[in-house]
Amino acid sequence: MTKKKNKSAIQRRLIPTYIFLIIVSFISVFPFYWMISAATNTSFDVANGRIIPGTHALENFQNLISGSNLWGAMGNSILYAIVQTLLAIFVCSLAGYGFELYHDKKKDTVFTILLLAMMIPQVATMIPLFKMISSMGLLNTVWAFIMPSISTPFLIMMFRQNSRNFPIDVMEAARIDGLSEFMIFIRMYMPMMKATYAAAGVITFMNAWNAYLWPKVTMTDPNAQTMPMLIANLSSGYTTDYGMLMMGVLFCSVPTMIVFFVLQKQFAEGITGAVK
């Protein structure tokens, strides 16, 4: 009887917590719901604040296809984001691996300078980067998009921190078996750090997919535009079709949601530094 009373008392004390969590969850989910609802309504209904789903989804989709190069921009964004993600996580993991497992005072000094680079805003380096890309004739190419982000201080720091959990005994055993240092990285380090790779992949993919300012500067060809650029173009002009605009935003949001939901478990493990 006493246990039941204690259990009931605990449940009553948790009621305010549950109410708070429900409210916070609703606030978090509502913008996503409103985006889907707006994509199914007319521009007039969206402007008037209608939050109930409508029946104009197909019409908005047809207007989006006819008024913009949706599939071209989607293909460009997928290509750019995948290439940047693969190259960035490979280069940054190799750098983090070297900084942590082969570190000395000189490497620590270089790493400190690298971390200081995180404090430099992107706009401060945009003009020099643009001149470099332009002089190499890489404008409107995938390389113009990915080159400034192949190596980032944040990802290098992330891999270096998580590399501290990598067992040194595994490296020594691999060396005894005759593996080269690079093959130790490929065959031993990468499989054991897959959670960190997943977390870095999610972060890099989302940053690449949502990038706007740098592609806007380097991708002047309409055939090279990305999804964020397409969305920005939909909202320009004298009048804006909000239903079509929200349909474009919905299409732009789907790939990042898929990537995150597929890798959410590994993402959480990678952020906490799990090694398997």
XYZ file of N, CA and C in Angstrom:
828
model
N 0.836 -1.209 0.000
C 0.000 0.000 0.000
C 0.867 1.255 0.000
N 1.902 1.199 0.815
C 2.811 2.346 0.894
C 3.516 2.581 -0.431
N 3.896 1.481 -1.123
C 4.555 1.607 -2.414
C 3.640 2.263 -3.441
N 2.333 1.902 -3.404
C 1.383 2.500 -4.345
C 1.231 3.995 -4.085
N 1.197 4.371 -2.799
C 1.083 5.798 -2.462
C 2.316 6.572 -2.926
N 3.483 5.965 -2.723
C 4.714 6.631 -3.159
C 4.765 6.779 -4.677
N 4.295 5.727 -5.353
C 4.278 5.773 -6.813
C 3.318 6.845 -7.311
N 2.144 6.937 -6.678
C 1.171 7.961 -7.061
C 1.700 9.361 -6.783
N 2.395 9.526 -5.665
C 2.964 10.834 -5.327
C 4.023 11.249 -6.343
N 4.848 10.289 -6.765
C 5.876 10.584 -7.770
C 5.242 10.975 -9.091
N 4.192 10.260 -9.480
C 3.500 10.568 -10.727
C 2.873 11.960 -10.685
N 2.321 12.329 -9.529
C 1.725 13.669 -9.418
C 2.791 14.757 -9.514
N 3.960 14.497 -8.944
C 5.035 15.484 -9.023
C 5.571 15.638 -10.443
N 5.425 14.586 -11.241
C 5.929 14.633 -12.613
C 4.951 15.272 -13.580
N 3.725 15.512 -13.164
C 2.725 16.097 -14.063
C 3.178 17.443 -14.636
N 3.687 18.386 -13.829
C 4.173 19.655 -14.416
C 5.297 19.448 -15.432
N 6.147 18.454 -15.177
C 7.233 18.173 -16.125
C 6.678 17.686 -17.452
N 5.692 16.787 -17.381
C 5.081 16.279 -18.603
C 4.379 17.395 -19.373
N 3.697 18.258 -18.657
C 3.004 19.375 -19.317
C 4.013 20.296 -20.014
N 5.112 20.571 -19.322
C 6.153 21.423 -19.909
C 6.742 20.781 -21.161
N 7.023 19.473 -21.113
C 7.590 18.781 -22.261
C 6.627 18.756 -23.439
N 5.338 18.595 -23.148
C 4.335 18.604 -24.216
C 4.292 19.962 -24.899
N 4.321 21.023 -24.104
C 4.284 22.375 -24.670
C 5.526 22.645 -25.519
N 6.701 22.277 -24.995
C 7.948 22.491 -25.739
C 7.958 21.671 -27.026
N 7.467 20.438 -26.952
C 7.404 19.591 -28.151
C 6.479 20.197 -29.196
N 5.352 20.723 -28.749
C 4.421 21.349 -29.682
C 5.054 22.563 -30.356
N 5.733 23.387 -29.572
C 6.394 24.575 -30.128
C 7.468 24.169 -31.140
N 8.164 23.083 -30.870
C 9.234 22.634 -31.765
C 8.682 22.067 -33.068
N 7.570 21.354 -32.983
C 7.021 20.673 -34.161
C 6.141 21.595 -34.993
N 5.574 22.617 -34.377
C 4.605 23.457 -35.084
C 5.167 24.111 -36.349
N 6.392 24.671 -36.353
C 6.891 25.261 -37.610
C 6.953 24.259 -38.757
N 7.322 23.014 -38.446
C 7.348 21.983 -39.488
C 5.935 21.683 -39.982
N 4.984 21.599 -39.053
C 3.601 21.374 -39.451
C 3.091 22.531 -40.305
N 3.417 23.751 -39.900
C 2.947 24.918 -40.648
C 3.547 24.941 -42.055
N 4.799 24.511 -42.199
C 5.432 24.444 -43.510
C 4.679 23.479 -44.427
N 4.327 22.305 -43.899
C 3.589 21.326 -44.702
C 2.200 21.853 -45.036
N 1.546 22.459 -44.054
C 0.216 23.000 -44.283
C 0.243 24.114 -45.319
N 1.230 25.012 -45.218
C 1.324 26.131 -46.166
C 1.595 25.634 -47.574
N 2.321 24.522 -47.708
C 2.611 23.980 -49.036
C 1.372 23.435 -49.724
N 0.283 23.238 -48.973
C -0.953 22.709 -49.552
C -2.028 23.774 -49.710
N -1.700 25.029 -49.397
C -2.676 26.120 -49.477
C -2.272 27.115 -50.548
N -3.193 28.002 -50.896
C -2.906 29.055 -51.857
C -2.099 30.163 -51.188
N -1.535 31.021 -52.009
C -0.755 32.133 -51.476
C -1.620 33.048 -50.613
N -2.874 33.238 -51.012
C -3.792 34.084 -50.239
C -4.059 33.490 -48.862
N -4.274 32.171 -48.812
C -4.543 31.521 -47.520
C -3.321 31.579 -46.604
N -2.136 31.388 -47.174
C -0.914 31.436 -46.362
C -0.712 32.839 -45.804
N -0.933 33.847 -46.629
C -0.769 35.232 -46.180
C -1.762 35.586 -45.082
N -2.922 34.952 -45.094
C -3.941 35.208 -44.073
C -3.765 34.347 -42.830
N -2.721 33.542 -42.781
C -2.414 32.767 -41.577
C -3.169 31.468 -41.444
N -3.644 30.893 -42.526
C -4.363 29.614 -42.454
C -3.389 28.500 -42.086
N -3.724 27.727 -41.067
C -2.837 26.651 -40.612
C -3.430 25.265 -40.859
N -4.638 25.223 -41.405
C -5.266 23.936 -41.727
C -4.818 23.516 -43.124
N -4.410 22.268 -43.325
C -3.987 21.820 -44.664
C -5.080 22.038 -45.699
N -4.650 22.418 -46.906
C -5.585 22.686 -47.987
C -5.543 21.611 -49.054
N -5.995 21.977 -50.243
C -6.104 21.016 -51.346
C -5.341 21.493 -52.586
N -4.368 22.377 -52.402
C -3.666 22.959 -53.546
C -2.214 22.482 -53.631
N -1.911 21.328 -53.027
C -0.532 20.827 -53.048
C -0.069 20.542 -54.469
N -0.899 19.868 -55.257
C -0.522 19.520 -56.631
C -0.344 20.779 -57.476
N -1.229 21.742 -57.276
C -1.120 22.997 -58.020
C 0.177 23.734 -57.674
N 0.512 23.783 -56.407
C 1.758 24.434 -55.991
C 2.972 23.696 -56.535
N 2.899 22.381 -56.557
C 4.008 21.587 -57.092
C 4.190 21.833 -58.588
N 3.089 21.887 -59.316
C 3.165 22.148 -60.758
C 3.705 23.548 -61.034
N 3.290 24.522 -60.229
C 3.812 25.882 -60.395
C 5.309 25.938 -60.080
N 5.721 25.157 -59.094
C 7.135 25.132 -58.726
C 7.979 24.549 -59.848
N 7.506 23.461 -60.451
C 8.254 22.828 -61.539
C 8.298 23.731 -62.767
N 7.157 24.332 -63.102
C 7.088 25.160 -64.306
C 7.823 26.487 -64.149
N 7.933 26.980 -62.921
C 8.539 28.292 -62.710
C 9.986 28.263 -62.291
N 10.569 27.072 -62.120
C 11.960 26.993 -61.678
C 12.562 25.663 -62.120
N 13.873 25.609 -62.051
C 14.600 24.382 -62.394
C 14.779 23.551 -61.120
N 13.677 23.005 -60.622
C 13.689 22.300 -59.337
C 14.621 21.111 -59.353
N 14.470 20.223 -60.338
C 15.250 18.990 -60.354
C 16.729 19.266 -60.606
N 17.022 20.289 -61.399
C 18.426 20.650 -61.604
C 19.069 21.147 -60.329
N 18.364 22.025 -59.606
C 18.894 22.539 -58.337
C 19.001 21.433 -57.295
N 18.019 20.524 -57.268
C 18.068 19.400 -56.335
C 19.262 18.499 -56.635
N 19.481 18.213 -57.917
C 20.616 17.377 -58.295
C 21.944 18.025 -57.953
N 22.041 19.347 -58.191
C 23.276 20.055 -57.848
C 23.547 20.008 -56.351
N 22.519 20.261 -55.557
C 22.699 20.260 -54.102
C 23.105 18.880 -53.594
N 22.485 17.841 -54.133
C 22.831 16.477 -53.714
C 24.274 16.158 -54.082
N 24.669 16.505 -55.312
C 26.039 16.243 -55.755
C 27.043 17.008 -54.906
N 26.817 18.309 -54.738
C 27.761 19.128 -53.978
C 27.865 18.655 -52.536
N 26.714 18.371 -51.923
C 26.712 17.996 -50.508
C 27.391 16.645 -50.286
N 27.145 15.684 -51.170
C 27.742 14.358 -51.004
C 29.257 14.414 -51.209
N 29.691 15.089 -52.271
C 31.127 15.182 -52.542
C 31.841 15.911 -51.415
N 31.266 17.029 -50.955
C 31.892 17.769 -49.858
C 31.931 16.947 -48.587
N 30.862 16.220 -48.293
C 30.811 15.413 -47.072
C 31.872 14.321 -47.090
N 31.974 13.594 -48.197
C 32.942 12.496 -48.273
C 34.379 13.008 -48.166
N 34.700 14.064 -48.908
C 36.057 14.590 -48.874
C 36.379 15.216 -47.519
N 35.429 15.953 -46.956
C 35.687 16.664 -45.701
C 35.920 15.685 -44.547
N 35.077 14.657 -44.440
C 35.253 13.752 -43.309
C 36.521 12.907 -43.469
N 36.920 12.629 -44.708
C 38.156 11.868 -44.897
C 39.370 12.726 -44.540
N 39.429 13.937 -45.082
C 40.583 14.809 -44.833
C 40.651 15.205 -43.362
N 39.521 15.586 -42.780
C 39.525 16.042 -41.383
C 39.792 14.894 -40.418
N 39.297 13.710 -40.730
C 39.589 12.568 -39.848
C 41.055 12.187 -39.925
N 41.641 12.270 -41.106
C 43.064 11.984 -41.251
C 43.893 12.992 -40.466
N 43.479 14.265 -40.512
C 44.193 15.301 -39.765
C 44.019 15.108 -38.258
N 42.794 14.843 -37.815
C 42.556 14.613 -36.397
C 43.284 13.391 -35.885
N 43.329 12.354 -36.693
C 44.064 11.129 -36.349
C 45.544 11.426 -36.159
N 46.109 12.194 -37.078
C 47.526 12.523 -36.972
C 47.833 13.444 -35.813
N 46.980 14.433 -35.578
C 47.221 15.378 -34.489
C 47.202 14.689 -33.126
N 46.329 13.706 -32.953
C 46.179 13.086 -31.633
C 47.119 11.912 -31.422
N 47.213 11.027 -32.401
C 47.966 9.798 -32.194
C 49.446 9.930 -32.556
N 49.822 11.003 -33.203
C 51.234 11.243 -33.525
C 51.641 12.648 -33.096
N 51.071 13.105 -31.997
C 51.258 14.510 -31.647
C 52.589 14.741 -30.947
N 53.063 15.961 -31.117
C 54.223 16.478 -30.394
C 53.985 17.977 -30.201
N 54.965 18.675 -29.664
C 54.780 20.091 -29.361
C 54.552 20.923 -30.618
N 55.247 20.593 -31.693
C 55.082 21.354 -32.937
C 53.682 21.165 -33.511
N 53.190 19.921 -33.484
C 51.840 19.666 -33.977
C 50.804 20.356 -33.095
N 51.050 20.397 -31.787
C 50.126 21.095 -30.887
C 50.082 22.589 -31.197
N 51.216 23.162 -31.568
C 51.250 24.575 -31.945
C 50.456 24.816 -33.223
N 50.635 23.924 -34.197
C 49.876 24.034 -35.445
C 48.378 23.896 -35.175
N 48.042 22.976 -34.283
C 46.623 22.775 -33.959
C 46.037 23.999 -33.268
N 46.811 24.650 -32.418
C 46.353 25.872 -31.756
C 46.090 26.976 -32.780
N 46.990 27.099 -33.750
C 46.786 28.086 -34.820
C 45.536 27.741 -35.628
N 45.328 26.447 -35.844
C 44.150 25.998 -36.582
C 42.867 26.363 -35.853
N 42.871 26.213 -34.533
C 41.689 26.573 -33.756
C 41.437 28.077 -33.790
N 42.500 28.862 -33.834
C 42.335 30.317 -33.931
C 41.646 30.706 -35.237
N 41.825 29.876 -36.268
C 41.175 30.151 -37.552
C 39.661 30.074 -37.452
N 39.156 29.358 -36.436
C 37.702 29.268 -36.251
C 37.101 30.627 -35.901
N 37.924 31.533 -35.377
C 37.423 32.832 -34.955
C 37.326 33.829 -36.112
N 37.882 33.479 -37.271
C 37.833 34.369 -38.424
C 36.506 34.189 -39.142
N 35.704 35.221 -39.296
C 34.408 35.071 -39.976
C 34.576 34.740 -41.453
N 33.604 34.047 -41.997
C 33.690 33.612 -43.393
C 33.771 34.788 -44.353
N 33.048 35.855 -44.061
C 33.034 36.999 -44.985
C 34.408 37.654 -45.096
N 35.257 37.492 -44.064
C 36.588 38.093 -44.116
C 37.490 37.391 -45.122
N 37.221 36.133 -45.397
C 38.048 35.365 -46.338
C 37.367 35.161 -47.687
N 36.181 35.698 -47.861
C 35.418 35.414 -49.076
C 36.060 36.022 -50.320
N 36.529 37.265 -50.235
C 37.131 37.905 -51.403
C 38.419 37.209 -51.826
N 39.371 36.929 -50.897
C 40.566 36.177 -51.319
C 40.237 34.800 -51.894
N 39.273 34.105 -51.280
C 38.887 32.790 -51.793
C 38.280 32.899 -53.188
N 37.462 33.911 -53.391
C 36.839 34.092 -54.711
C 37.903 34.365 -55.775
N 38.897 35.189 -55.451
C 39.963 35.469 -56.413
C 40.759 34.212 -56.730
N 40.999 33.389 -55.717
C 41.731 32.142 -55.943
C 40.931 31.205 -56.844
N 39.655 31.035 -56.537
C 38.808 30.143 -57.335
C 38.667 30.658 -58.759
N 38.495 31.968 -58.887
C 38.335 32.562 -60.214
C 39.610 32.422 -61.046
N 40.771 32.645 -60.423
C 42.038 32.544 -61.160
C 42.315 31.123 -61.626
N 41.770 30.131 -60.921
C 41.951 28.736 -61.321
C 40.888 28.270 -62.307
N 39.942 29.156 -62.637
C 38.904 28.811 -63.604
C 37.907 27.785 -63.098
N 37.609 27.828 -61.808
C 36.733 26.813 -61.206
C 35.333 27.331 -60.876
N 35.015 28.551 -61.290
C 33.682 29.078 -61.010
C 32.611 28.200 -61.667
N 31.470 28.065 -60.985
C 30.332 27.273 -61.472
C 30.659 25.783 -61.578
N 31.602 25.323 -60.769
C 31.925 23.897 -60.723
C 31.766 23.396 -59.290
N 31.740 22.097 -59.157
C 31.607 21.493 -57.836
C 32.811 21.826 -56.958
N 33.981 22.002 -57.579
C 35.181 22.304 -56.799
C 35.115 23.698 -56.193
N 34.485 24.637 -56.897
C 34.317 25.971 -56.322
C 33.464 25.916 -55.068
N 32.507 25.016 -55.056
C 31.612 24.880 -53.905
C 32.313 24.242 -52.715
N 33.095 23.190 -52.960
C 33.582 22.374 -51.847
C 34.976 22.749 -51.353
N 35.804 23.396 -52.168
C 37.209 23.607 -51.781
C 37.378 24.360 -50.463
N 36.613 25.438 -50.189
C 36.822 26.127 -48.902
C 36.402 25.306 -47.687
N 35.635 24.234 -47.899
C 35.094 23.476 -46.767
C 35.618 22.053 -46.686
N 36.606 21.708 -47.500
C 37.157 20.353 -47.430
C 37.804 20.103 -46.075
N 38.482 21.103 -45.560
C 39.126 20.988 -44.252
C 38.614 22.108 -43.360
N 37.955 21.748 -42.259
C 37.414 22.742 -41.337
C 37.979 22.498 -39.938
N 38.346 23.550 -39.215
C 38.900 23.374 -37.863
C 37.969 22.633 -36.924
N 36.645 22.858 -37.068
C 35.713 22.199 -36.154
C 35.752 20.683 -36.314
N 35.720 20.193 -37.555
C 35.733 18.748 -37.767
C 37.068 18.140 -37.336
N 38.164 18.831 -37.607
C 39.477 18.330 -37.180
C 39.523 18.217 -35.658
N 39.023 19.252 -34.981
C 38.987 19.218 -33.518
C 38.092 18.083 -33.025
N 36.966 17.870 -33.691
C 36.037 16.815 -33.297
C 36.694 15.440 -33.424
N 37.373 15.191 -34.542
C 38.029 13.898 -34.728
C 39.213 13.742 -33.774
N 39.930 14.830 -33.504
C 41.053 14.721 -32.581
C 40.562 14.374 -31.173
N 39.491 15.042 -30.737
C 38.979 14.759 -29.395
C 38.501 13.316 -29.277
N 37.775 12.838 -30.286
C 37.262 11.471 -30.223
C 38.359 10.437 -30.436
N 39.461 10.832 -31.065
C 40.578 9.898 -31.265
C 41.268 9.549 -29.959
N 41.030 10.321 -28.923
C 41.633 10.017 -27.619
C 41.093 8.711 -27.042
N 39.923 8.288 -27.522
C 39.356 7.020 -27.057
C 39.820 5.832 -27.901
N 40.583 6.107 -28.949
C 41.061 5.022 -29.802
C 42.160 4.239 -29.084
N 42.043 2.922 -28.966
C 43.033 2.125 -28.208
C 44.381 2.059 -28.918
N 45.416 2.514 -28.241
C 46.763 2.498 -28.802
C 47.264 1.075 -29.015
N 46.794 0.152 -28.170
C 47.232 -1.247 -28.296
C 46.873 -1.817 -29.670
N 45.751 -1.371 -30.225
C 45.348 -1.850 -31.547
C 46.367 -1.419 -32.601
N 46.841 -0.181 -32.496
C 47.850 0.314 -33.440
C 49.140 -0.483 -33.329
N 49.561 -0.732 -32.110
C 50.821 -1.457 -31.909
C 50.715 -2.896 -32.432
N 49.561 -3.520 -32.208
C 49.370 -4.880 -32.711
C 49.354 -4.907 -34.235
N 48.737 -3.876 -34.841
C 48.692 -3.796 -36.301
C 50.086 -3.582 -36.882
N 50.907 -2.785 -36.220
C 52.277 -2.565 -36.681
C 53.085 -3.857 -36.614
N 52.868 -4.627 -35.550
C 53.567 -5.907 -35.431
C 53.166 -6.849 -36.566
N 51.880 -6.762 -36.967
C 51.399 -7.603 -38.064
C 51.851 -7.104 -39.425
N 52.519 -5.950 -39.477
C 53.086 -5.471 -40.731
C 52.248 -4.454 -41.479
N 51.205 -3.933 -40.872
C 50.391 -2.920 -41.548
C 51.119 -1.583 -41.570
N 50.995 -0.874 -42.692
C 51.565 0.465 -42.778
C 50.700 1.432 -41.981
N 51.232 2.643 -41.754
C 50.494 3.617 -40.957
C 49.189 4.009 -41.645
N 49.229 4.157 -42.956
C 48.008 4.534 -43.677
C 46.993 3.410 -43.643
N 47.431 2.170 -43.760
C 46.500 1.047 -43.719
C 45.923 0.864 -42.317
N 46.686 1.233 -41.284
C 46.126 1.222 -39.927
C 44.957 2.196 -39.850
N 45.135 3.354 -40.468
C 44.065 4.350 -40.500
C 42.847 3.815 -41.248
N 43.075 3.202 -42.382
C 41.962 2.727 -43.219
C 41.269 1.520 -42.605
N 42.024 0.544 -42.172
C 41.457 -0.744 -41.767
C 41.143 -0.846 -40.278
N 41.772 -0.015 -39.456
C 41.551 -0.108 -38.011
C 40.824 1.128 -37.472
N 41.338 2.289 -37.800
C 40.790 3.526 -37.226
C 39.388 3.814 -37.761
N 39.207 3.802 -39.071
C 37.925 4.195 -39.659
C 36.766 3.301 -39.202
N 36.905 1.972 -39.203
C 35.780 1.146 -38.726
C 35.437 1.374 -37.255
N 36.453 1.609 -36.421
C 36.195 1.783 -34.994
C 35.617 3.160 -34.675
N 35.800 4.120 -35.565
C 35.316 5.477 -35.338
C 34.085 5.787 -36.187
N 33.325 4.763 -36.545
C 32.208 4.980 -37.458
C 31.143 5.899 -36.873
N 30.958 5.905 -35.555
C 29.979 6.806 -34.949
C 30.410 8.263 -35.127
N 31.702 8.520 -34.972
C 32.212 9.872 -35.181
C 32.080 10.274 -36.636
N 32.331 9.342 -37.544
C 32.162 9.626 -38.969
C 30.697 9.945 -39.280
N 29.782 9.233 -38.653
C 28.365 9.498 -38.886
C 27.978 10.884 -38.402
N 28.442 11.250 -37.204
C 28.137 12.578 -36.670
C 28.736 13.673 -37.544
N 30.001 13.487 -37.944
C 30.649 14.470 -38.815
C 29.961 14.534 -40.168
N 29.508 13.383 -40.667
C 28.813 13.362 -41.949
C 27.501 14.127 -41.902
N 26.747 13.952 -40.823
C 25.478 14.675 -40.687
C 25.721 16.182 -40.624
N 26.694 16.591 -39.816
C 26.988 18.023 -39.673
C 27.445 18.617 -40.998
N 28.357 17.920 -41.682
C 28.896 18.438 -42.939
C 27.838 18.466 -44.027
N 27.024 17.420 -44.094
C 25.981 17.374 -45.124
C 24.979 18.514 -44.925
N 24.567 18.749 -43.693
C 23.603 19.819 -43.441
C 24.200 21.189 -43.745
N 25.453 21.399 -43.366
C 26.100 22.674 -43.673
C 26.231 22.881 -45.178
N 26.599 21.815 -45.889
C 26.744 21.923 -47.342
C 25.398 22.137 -48.018
N 24.391 21.436 -47.541
C 23.069 21.553 -48.155
C 22.471 22.941 -47.928
N 22.678 23.504 -46.761
C 22.073 24.799 -46.422
C 22.946 25.990 -46.803
N 24.125 25.741 -47.373
C 25.021 26.844 -47.735
C 24.351 27.744 -48.773
N 24.474 29.038 -48.554
C 23.857 29.990 -49.491
C 24.828 31.076 -49.966
N 25.529 31.729 -49.030
C 26.323 32.905 -49.378
C 27.456 32.556 -50.337
N 28.260 31.532 -50.001
C 29.376 31.170 -50.870
C 28.915 30.662 -52.233
N 27.922 29.769 -52.333
C 27.424 29.387 -53.664
C 26.854 30.573 -54.442
N 26.242 31.525 -53.746
C 25.700 32.700 -54.418
C 26.804 33.506 -55.094
N 27.995 33.500 -54.496
C 29.124 34.250 -55.045
C 29.781 33.502 -56.200
N 29.908 32.188 -56.081
C 30.691 31.419 -57.052
C 29.843 30.727 -58.121
N 28.558 30.535 -57.866
C 27.692 29.842 -58.826
C 26.819 30.860 -59.564
N 27.394 31.513 -60.558
C 26.653 32.541 -61.302
C 25.822 31.952 -62.438
N 26.129 30.744 -62.843
C 25.367 30.069 -63.903
C 24.066 29.520 -63.319
N 22.906 29.858 -63.916
C 21.629 29.326 -63.392
C 21.585 27.805 -63.337
N 22.318 27.142 -64.231
C 22.320 25.681 -64.237
C 23.141 25.095 -63.088
N 23.905 25.941 -62.383
C 24.730 25.464 -61.271
C 24.146 25.840 -59.915
N 22.954 26.434 -59.888
C 22.392 26.895 -58.621
C 21.968 25.737 -57.734
N 21.941 25.985 -56.433
C 21.565 24.991 -55.442
C 20.143 25.268 -54.938
N 19.647 24.397 -54.097
C 18.284 24.547 -53.586
C 18.089 25.826 -52.772
N 18.992 26.193 -51.840
C 18.797 27.469 -51.133
C 18.760 28.667 -52.067
N 19.556 28.636 -53.142
C 19.528 29.721 -54.120
C 18.198 29.746 -54.861
N 17.689 28.561 -55.190
C 16.394 28.489 -55.862
C 15.284 29.034 -54.971
N 15.306 28.681 -53.683
C 14.297 29.175 -52.751
C 14.356 30.693 -52.644
N 15.580 31.238 -52.602
C 15.736 32.695 -52.526
C 15.183 33.365 -53.775
N 15.372 32.725 -54.930
C 14.856 33.303 -56.171
C 13.331 33.259 -56.220
N 12.739 32.259 -55.574
C 11.273 32.170 -55.567
C 10.645 33.326 -54.802
N 11.345 33.847 -53.801
C 10.791 34.923 -52.973
C 11.143 36.307 -53.492
N 11.883 36.374 -54.611
C 12.234 37.676 -55.180
C 11.176 38.106 -56.179
N 11.186 39.378 -56.528
C 10.195 39.900 -57.463
C 9.152 40.745 -56.761
N 8.180 41.191 -57.527
C 7.149 42.083 -56.986
C 6.113 41.317 -56.166
N 5.781 40.128 -56.568
C 4.804 39.317 -55.837
C 5.415 37.944 -55.559
N 4.994 37.352 -54.474
C 5.505 36.038 -54.071
C 4.347 35.074 -53.904
N 4.448 33.929 -54.551
C 3.467 32.861 -54.375
C 3.910 32.039 -53.166
N 3.291 32.314 -52.022
C 3.741 31.686 -50.787
C 3.481 30.186 -50.776
N 2.422 29.752 -51.429
C 2.161 28.319 -51.501
C 3.248 27.599 -52.261
N 3.634 28.147 -53.409
C 4.723 27.566 -54.198
C 6.044 27.670 -53.442
N 6.255 28.797 -52.754
C 7.491 28.985 -51.990
C 7.620 27.937 -50.889
N 6.547 27.688 -50.160
C 6.602 26.712 -49.080
C 6.726 25.288 -49.608
N 6.207 25.037 -50.797
C 6.416 23.731 -51.424
C 7.902 23.540 -51.741
N 8.557 24.607 -52.211
C 9.988 24.533 -52.449
C 10.772 24.334 -51.165
N 10.361 25.028 -50.088
C 11.021 24.864 -48.795
C 10.866 23.428 -48.296
N 9.685 22.850 -48.521
C 9.444 21.465 -48.113
C 10.382 20.515 -48.848
N 10.525 20.696 -50.156
C 11.439 19.853 -50.928
C 12.879 20.047 -50.469
N 13.228 21.272 -50.107
C 14.584 21.561 -49.664
C 14.877 20.921 -48.306
N 13.849 20.713 -47.495
C 14.044 20.196 -46.142
C 14.097 18.672 -46.085
N 13.515 17.999 -47.069
C 13.386 16.548 -47.008
C 14.728 15.824 -46.950
N 15.721 16.127 -47.823
C 16.982 15.363 -47.777
C 17.703 15.440 -46.442
N 17.762 16.620 -45.833
C 18.456 16.734 -44.544
C 17.722 15.965 -43.454
N 16.396 15.958 -43.508
C 15.637 15.187 -42.520
C 15.893 13.694 -42.678
N 15.966 13.232 -43.928
C 16.231 11.813 -44.175
C 17.601 11.426 -43.632
N 18.604 12.249 -43.924
C 19.969 11.957 -43.468
C 20.026 11.913 -41.945
N 19.376 12.873 -41.298
C 19.439 12.918 -39.842
C 18.710 11.739 -39.208
N 17.503 11.416 -39.706
C 16.744 10.326 -39.098
C 17.429 8.973 -39.321
N 18.102 8.799 -40.449
C 18.794 7.545 -40.711
C 20.005 7.388 -39.794
N 20.694 8.507 -39.522
C 21.947 8.447 -38.760
C 21.831 9.032 -37.355
N 20.614 9.200 -36.846
C 20.468 9.880 -35.565
C 21.116 9.118 -34.410
N 21.038 7.803 -34.416
C 21.653 7.023 -33.340
C 23.168 7.166 -33.374
N 23.763 6.996 -34.567
C 25.209 7.142 -34.704
C 25.633 8.584 -34.443
N 24.762 9.533 -34.782
C 25.070 10.944 -34.532
C 25.214 11.206 -33.039
N 24.285 10.668 -32.264
C 24.342 10.857 -30.808
C 25.590 10.199 -30.223
N 25.924 9.011 -30.714
C 27.119 8.311 -30.229
C 28.382 9.063 -30.612
N 28.408 9.595 -31.830
C 29.584 10.320 -32.279
C 29.821 11.608 -31.539
N 28.739 12.313 -31.190
C 28.873 13.553 -30.447
C 29.438 13.293 -29.051
N 29.055 12.159 -28.456
C 29.539 11.824 -27.109
C 30.904 11.131 -27.140
N 31.421 10.890 -28.349
C 32.772 10.324 -28.444
C 32.822 8.819 -28.303
N 31.753 8.114 -28.680
C 31.743 6.651 -28.552
C 32.662 6.010 -29.586
N 33.355 4.967 -29.194
C 34.235 4.208 -30.075
C 33.844 2.743 -29.987
N 33.680 2.109 -31.148
C 33.315 0.692 -31.148
C 34.382 -0.124 -31.886
